[in-house]
mmCIF file of C-alpha atoms in Angstrom:
data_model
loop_
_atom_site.group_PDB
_atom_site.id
_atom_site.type_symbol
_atom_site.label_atom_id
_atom_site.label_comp_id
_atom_site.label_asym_id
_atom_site.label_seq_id
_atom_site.Cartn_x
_atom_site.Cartn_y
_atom_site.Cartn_z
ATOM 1 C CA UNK J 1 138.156 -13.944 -182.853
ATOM 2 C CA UNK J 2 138.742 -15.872 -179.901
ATOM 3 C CA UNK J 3 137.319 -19.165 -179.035
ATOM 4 C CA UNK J 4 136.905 -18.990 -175.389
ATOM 5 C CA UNK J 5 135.649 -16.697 -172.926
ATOM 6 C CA UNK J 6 132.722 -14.754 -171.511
ATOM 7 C CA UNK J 7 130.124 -13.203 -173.498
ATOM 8 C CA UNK J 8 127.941 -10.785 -171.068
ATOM 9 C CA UNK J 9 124.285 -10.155 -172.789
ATOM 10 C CA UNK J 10 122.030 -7.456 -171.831
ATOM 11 C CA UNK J 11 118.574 -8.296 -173.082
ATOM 12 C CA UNK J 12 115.531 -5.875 -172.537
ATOM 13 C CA UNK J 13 112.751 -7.440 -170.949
ATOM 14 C CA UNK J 14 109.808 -7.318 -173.391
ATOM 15 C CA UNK J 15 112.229 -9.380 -175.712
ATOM 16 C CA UNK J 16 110.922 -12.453 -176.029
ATOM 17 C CA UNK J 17 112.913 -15.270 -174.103
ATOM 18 C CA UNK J 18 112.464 -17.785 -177.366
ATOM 19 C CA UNK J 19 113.911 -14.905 -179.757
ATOM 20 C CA UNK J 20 117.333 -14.396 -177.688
ATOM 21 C CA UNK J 21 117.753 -18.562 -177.453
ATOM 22 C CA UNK J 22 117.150 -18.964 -181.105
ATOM 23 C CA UNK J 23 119.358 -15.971 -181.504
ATOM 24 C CA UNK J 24 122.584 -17.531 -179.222
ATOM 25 C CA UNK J 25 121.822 -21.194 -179.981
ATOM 26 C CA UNK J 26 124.413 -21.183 -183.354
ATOM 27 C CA UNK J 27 127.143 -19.268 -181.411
ATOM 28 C CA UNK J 28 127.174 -21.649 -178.600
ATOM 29 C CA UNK J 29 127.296 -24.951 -181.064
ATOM 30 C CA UNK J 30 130.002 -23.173 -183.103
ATOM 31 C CA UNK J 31 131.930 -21.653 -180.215
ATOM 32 C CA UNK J 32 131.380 -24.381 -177.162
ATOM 33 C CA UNK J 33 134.400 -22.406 -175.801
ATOM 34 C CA UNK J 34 132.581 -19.537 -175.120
ATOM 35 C CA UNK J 35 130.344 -18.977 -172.169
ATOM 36 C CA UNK J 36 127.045 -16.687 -172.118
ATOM 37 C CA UNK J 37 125.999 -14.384 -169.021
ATOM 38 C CA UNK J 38 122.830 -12.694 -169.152
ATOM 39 C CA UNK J 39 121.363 -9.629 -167.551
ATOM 40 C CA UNK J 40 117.810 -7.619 -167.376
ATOM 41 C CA UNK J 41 118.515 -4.353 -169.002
ATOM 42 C CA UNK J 42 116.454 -1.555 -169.467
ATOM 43 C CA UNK J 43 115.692 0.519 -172.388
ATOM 44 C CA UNK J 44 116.779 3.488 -170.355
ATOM 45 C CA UNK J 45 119.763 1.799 -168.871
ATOM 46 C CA UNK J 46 121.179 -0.172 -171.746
ATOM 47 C CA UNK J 47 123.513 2.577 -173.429
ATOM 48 C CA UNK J 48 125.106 2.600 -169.862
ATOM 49 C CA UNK J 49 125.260 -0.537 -169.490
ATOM 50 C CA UNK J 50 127.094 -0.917 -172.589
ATOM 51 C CA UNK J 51 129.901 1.589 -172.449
ATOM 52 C CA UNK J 52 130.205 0.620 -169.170
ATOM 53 C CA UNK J 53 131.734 -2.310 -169.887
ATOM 54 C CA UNK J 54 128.601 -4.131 -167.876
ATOM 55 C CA UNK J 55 127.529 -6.309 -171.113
ATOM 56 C CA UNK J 56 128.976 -6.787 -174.649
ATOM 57 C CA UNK J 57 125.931 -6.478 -176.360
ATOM 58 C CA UNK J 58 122.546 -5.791 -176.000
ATOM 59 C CA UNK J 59 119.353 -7.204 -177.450
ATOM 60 C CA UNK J 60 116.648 -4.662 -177.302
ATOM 61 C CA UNK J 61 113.426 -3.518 -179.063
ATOM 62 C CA UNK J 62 113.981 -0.615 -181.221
ATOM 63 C CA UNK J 63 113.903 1.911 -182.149
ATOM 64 C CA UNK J 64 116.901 2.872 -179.582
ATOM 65 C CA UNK J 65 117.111 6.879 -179.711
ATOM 66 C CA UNK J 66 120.609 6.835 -179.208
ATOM 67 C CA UNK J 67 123.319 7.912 -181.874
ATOM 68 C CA UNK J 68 125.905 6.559 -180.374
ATOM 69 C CA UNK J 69 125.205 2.980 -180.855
ATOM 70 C CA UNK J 70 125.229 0.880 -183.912
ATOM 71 C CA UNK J 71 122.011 -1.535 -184.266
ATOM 72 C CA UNK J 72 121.212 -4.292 -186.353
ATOM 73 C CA UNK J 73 117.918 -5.696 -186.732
ATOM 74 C CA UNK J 74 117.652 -9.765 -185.829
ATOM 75 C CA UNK J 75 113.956 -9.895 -186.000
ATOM 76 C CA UNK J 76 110.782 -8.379 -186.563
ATOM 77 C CA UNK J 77 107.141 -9.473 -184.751
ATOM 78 C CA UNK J 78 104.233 -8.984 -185.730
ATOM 79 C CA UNK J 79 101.496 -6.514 -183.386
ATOM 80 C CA UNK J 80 98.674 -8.046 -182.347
ATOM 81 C CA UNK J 81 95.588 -6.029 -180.591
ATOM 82 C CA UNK J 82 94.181 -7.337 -177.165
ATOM 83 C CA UNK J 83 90.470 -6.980 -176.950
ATOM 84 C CA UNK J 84 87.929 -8.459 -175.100
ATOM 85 C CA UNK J 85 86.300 -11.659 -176.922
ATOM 86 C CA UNK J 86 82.857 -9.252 -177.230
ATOM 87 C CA UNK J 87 84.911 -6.750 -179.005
ATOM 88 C CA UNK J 88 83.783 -5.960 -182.664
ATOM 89 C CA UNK J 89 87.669 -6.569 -183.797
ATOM 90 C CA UNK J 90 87.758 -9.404 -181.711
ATOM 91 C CA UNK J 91 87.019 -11.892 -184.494
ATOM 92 C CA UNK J 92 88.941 -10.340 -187.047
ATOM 93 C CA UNK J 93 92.309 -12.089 -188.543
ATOM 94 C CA UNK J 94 93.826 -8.416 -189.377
ATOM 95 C CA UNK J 95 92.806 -4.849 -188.682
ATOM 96 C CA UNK J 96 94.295 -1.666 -189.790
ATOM 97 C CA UNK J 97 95.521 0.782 -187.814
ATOM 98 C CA UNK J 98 92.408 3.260 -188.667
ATOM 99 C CA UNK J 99 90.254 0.836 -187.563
ATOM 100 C CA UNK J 100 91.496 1.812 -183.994
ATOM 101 C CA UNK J 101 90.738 5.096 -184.113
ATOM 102 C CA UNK J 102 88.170 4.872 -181.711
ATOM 103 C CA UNK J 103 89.246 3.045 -179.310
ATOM 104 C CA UNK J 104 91.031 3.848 -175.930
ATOM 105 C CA UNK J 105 94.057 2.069 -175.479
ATOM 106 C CA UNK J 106 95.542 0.568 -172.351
ATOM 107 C CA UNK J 107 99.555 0.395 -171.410
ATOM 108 C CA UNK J 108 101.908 -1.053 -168.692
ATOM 109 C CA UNK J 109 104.397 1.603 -167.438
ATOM 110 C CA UNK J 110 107.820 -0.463 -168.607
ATOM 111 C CA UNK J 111 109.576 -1.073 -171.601
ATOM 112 C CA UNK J 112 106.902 -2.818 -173.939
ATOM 113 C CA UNK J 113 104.496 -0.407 -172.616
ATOM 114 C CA UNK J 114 106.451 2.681 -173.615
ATOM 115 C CA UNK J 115 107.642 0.684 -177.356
ATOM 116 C CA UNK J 116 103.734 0.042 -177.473
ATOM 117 C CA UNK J 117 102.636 3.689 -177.287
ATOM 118 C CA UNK J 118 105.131 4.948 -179.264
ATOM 119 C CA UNK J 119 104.547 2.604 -181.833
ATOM 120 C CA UNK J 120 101.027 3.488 -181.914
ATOM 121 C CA UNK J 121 100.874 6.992 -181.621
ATOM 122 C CA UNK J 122 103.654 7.181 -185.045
ATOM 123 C CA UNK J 123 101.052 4.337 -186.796
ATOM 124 C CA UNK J 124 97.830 6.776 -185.572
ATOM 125 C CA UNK J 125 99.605 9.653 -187.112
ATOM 126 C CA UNK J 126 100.362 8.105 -190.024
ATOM 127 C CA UNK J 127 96.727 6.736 -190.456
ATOM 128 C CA UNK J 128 95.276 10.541 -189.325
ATOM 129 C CA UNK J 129 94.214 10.337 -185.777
ATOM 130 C CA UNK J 130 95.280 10.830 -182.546
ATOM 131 C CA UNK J 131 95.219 7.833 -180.015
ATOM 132 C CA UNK J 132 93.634 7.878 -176.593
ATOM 133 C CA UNK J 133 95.891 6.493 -174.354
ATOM 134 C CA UNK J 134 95.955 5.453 -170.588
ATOM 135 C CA UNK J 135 99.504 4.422 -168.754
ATOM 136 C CA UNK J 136 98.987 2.142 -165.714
ATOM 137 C CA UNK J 137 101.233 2.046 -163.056
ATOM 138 C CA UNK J 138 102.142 -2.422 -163.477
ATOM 139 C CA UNK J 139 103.961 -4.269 -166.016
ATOM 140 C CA UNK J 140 102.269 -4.293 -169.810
ATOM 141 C CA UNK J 141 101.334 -8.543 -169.042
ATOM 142 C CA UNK J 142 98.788 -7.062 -166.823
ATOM 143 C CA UNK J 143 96.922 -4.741 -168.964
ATOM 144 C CA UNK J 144 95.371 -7.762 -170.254
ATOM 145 C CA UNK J 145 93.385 -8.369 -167.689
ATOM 146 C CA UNK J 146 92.066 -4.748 -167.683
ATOM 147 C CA UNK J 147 90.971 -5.479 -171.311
ATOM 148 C CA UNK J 148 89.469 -8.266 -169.986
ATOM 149 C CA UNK J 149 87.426 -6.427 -167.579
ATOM 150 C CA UNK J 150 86.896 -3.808 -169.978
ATOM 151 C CA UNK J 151 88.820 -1.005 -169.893
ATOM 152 C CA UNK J 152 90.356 -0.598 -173.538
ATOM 153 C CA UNK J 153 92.367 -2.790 -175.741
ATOM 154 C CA UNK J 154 96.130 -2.889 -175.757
ATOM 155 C CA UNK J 155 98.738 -3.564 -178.319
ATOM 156 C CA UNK J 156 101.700 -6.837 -177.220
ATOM 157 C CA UNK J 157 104.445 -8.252 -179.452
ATOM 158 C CA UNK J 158 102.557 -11.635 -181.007
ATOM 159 C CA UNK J 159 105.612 -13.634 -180.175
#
């Protein structure tokens, strides 16, 4: 392994910026020879990117559905449901996913929305029912205001 050169990072935007630093922070002490780039990939993109030669590694939320890629797990986060603060499950510490069933759930049209809805709709199969869900044409950070204003709940990494 060498000890200097260029390290080119793809990292999928709903990953949490705090994660990836946490995540390069021992490589950089151990290795000061060694120098990070980073770039906004997309889940659709990042295979690409990769054997391409445009980044040495990626950091993405999986599942990737891709068989041609290794993947190891760094971290897990926990799910947290955004309601308004009059909503019933509002006040609650945990919920379970059948305890959604009724609800109508609001999603961004990018990469956390599309992890979000695919996550749920395997969890509402699991827990017997099928999800109602709306995609929105803005990034998944602004579905919180249409909770807000009433017009579902959504599901966002808690970190």
């Amino acid at each position: 392994m060498g000890e200097s050169g260029i390290v080119s990072i793809g990292i999928q935007s709903n990953v949490p910026p705090g994660r990836v630093s946490a995540f390069i922070e021992p490589y950089r002490i151990l290795y000061p020879g060694i120098s990070f780039i980073y770039r906004d990939v997309s889940k659709r993109d990042v295979i690409s990117a990769l054997f391409d030669g445009i980044v040495d590694l990626v950091i993405i939320a999986l599942p990737l559905n891709e068989s041609c890629a290794a993947t190891l797990p760094l971290w897990s986060d926990r799910i947290v449901a955004v309601t308004p603060t009059n909503h019933p499950l509002a006040s609650s510490v945990t919920t379970c996913w059948s305890d959604l069933r009724e609800e109508t759930f609001v999603f961004g049209n990018d990469d956390t929305g599309e992890d979000m809805s695919t996550l749920l709709k395997r969890k509402a199969s699991i827990a017997g029912f099928l999800p109602t869900v709306c995609r929105e044409e803005i990034i998944s950070l602004r579905t919180i205001a249409l909770v807000i204003n009433g017009h579902g709940i959504t599901l966002m990494p808690a970190g």
